[in-house]
DNA sequence: ATGGTAGGTGGCCTA
């Protein structure tokens, strides 16, 4: 199974680019974040033409996540499961996670809240959101299951996952509570399969800010991730980052994130 | 120390 995660920063703007990329890369499953589309505005037919089923969870304006699959798409579920509500303080009205079973794997496409700033209420929302993700994992799965959570986590797990840790003093994405929330997912049993494959290598990023020429200066962050349960992670054959997709090409303007693709012998 | 850019929206917010 060839599985891709990609924060497209508006599927409305990016659709031609995404369709072209699908034809070139031929993923079995493509998980998107930041579609910024209302539920009814999702271009389901465009993906169906290429042989893919899809499940979108959108609210328009902001957020929006999708799973697009040519290896089946069963038991879709939008948002967090109701039975984990009691484990957290609040319902989540934002369209940030969608689940489906594709090719025998229980998959989630997730767009973790950004956090904005440490003193912003959105930061504590981010931490609670991650807590609830862990709670749902615990409530519904065991580590022996084939479970994969992919998406934009808005967390750089280690210092080498940003271009210069000193530039992040007092900033979100690298704080201890965020990294603790990340570790809680890893402690449950999920594996960061990019890190599994690339060991100690740093300087490999999935996101570059549009501002200040960050991409051209190679100043990025590794914040998009593929987390797999042990039975799936063991079957990783390769994982690759399409950095070229971050470049402008002719008519195409890029997302600020690059697609990350893992292949599993499934 | 600030701003730089991109996208959606509607007379700024989010990233």
mmCIF file of C-alpha atoms (C1' of nucleotides) in Angstrom, chain A residues 13-14 16-17 20 247-254, chain B residues 7:
data_model
loop_
_atom_site.group_PDB
_atom_site.id
_atom_site.type_symbol
_atom_site.label_atom_id
_atom_site.label_comp_id
_atom_site.label_asym_id
_atom_site.label_seq_id
_atom_site.Cartn_x
_atom_site.Cartn_y
_atom_site.Cartn_z
ATOM 1 C CA UNK A 13 -6.876 26.263 -5.545
ATOM 2 C CA UNK A 14 -4.800 23.074 -5.587
ATOM 3 C CA UNK A 16 -5.465 20.631 -10.796
ATOM 4 C CA UNK A 17 -2.062 20.211 -9.128
ATOM 5 C CA UNK A 20 -1.777 15.789 -11.870
ATOM 6 C CA UNK A 247 8.130 24.460 -6.079
ATOM 7 C CA UNK A 248 6.108 26.694 -8.383
ATOM 8 C CA UNK A 249 5.715 25.136 -11.843
ATOM 9 C CA UNK A 250 4.155 27.073 -14.690
ATOM 10 C CA UNK A 251 0.539 27.750 -13.802
ATOM 11 C CA UNK A 252 0.830 25.796 -10.580
ATOM 12 C CA UNK A 253 1.326 27.560 -7.291
ATOM 13 C CA UNK A 254 2.394 25.189 -4.545
ATOM 14 C "C1'" DG B 7 -5.804 31.713 1.056
#
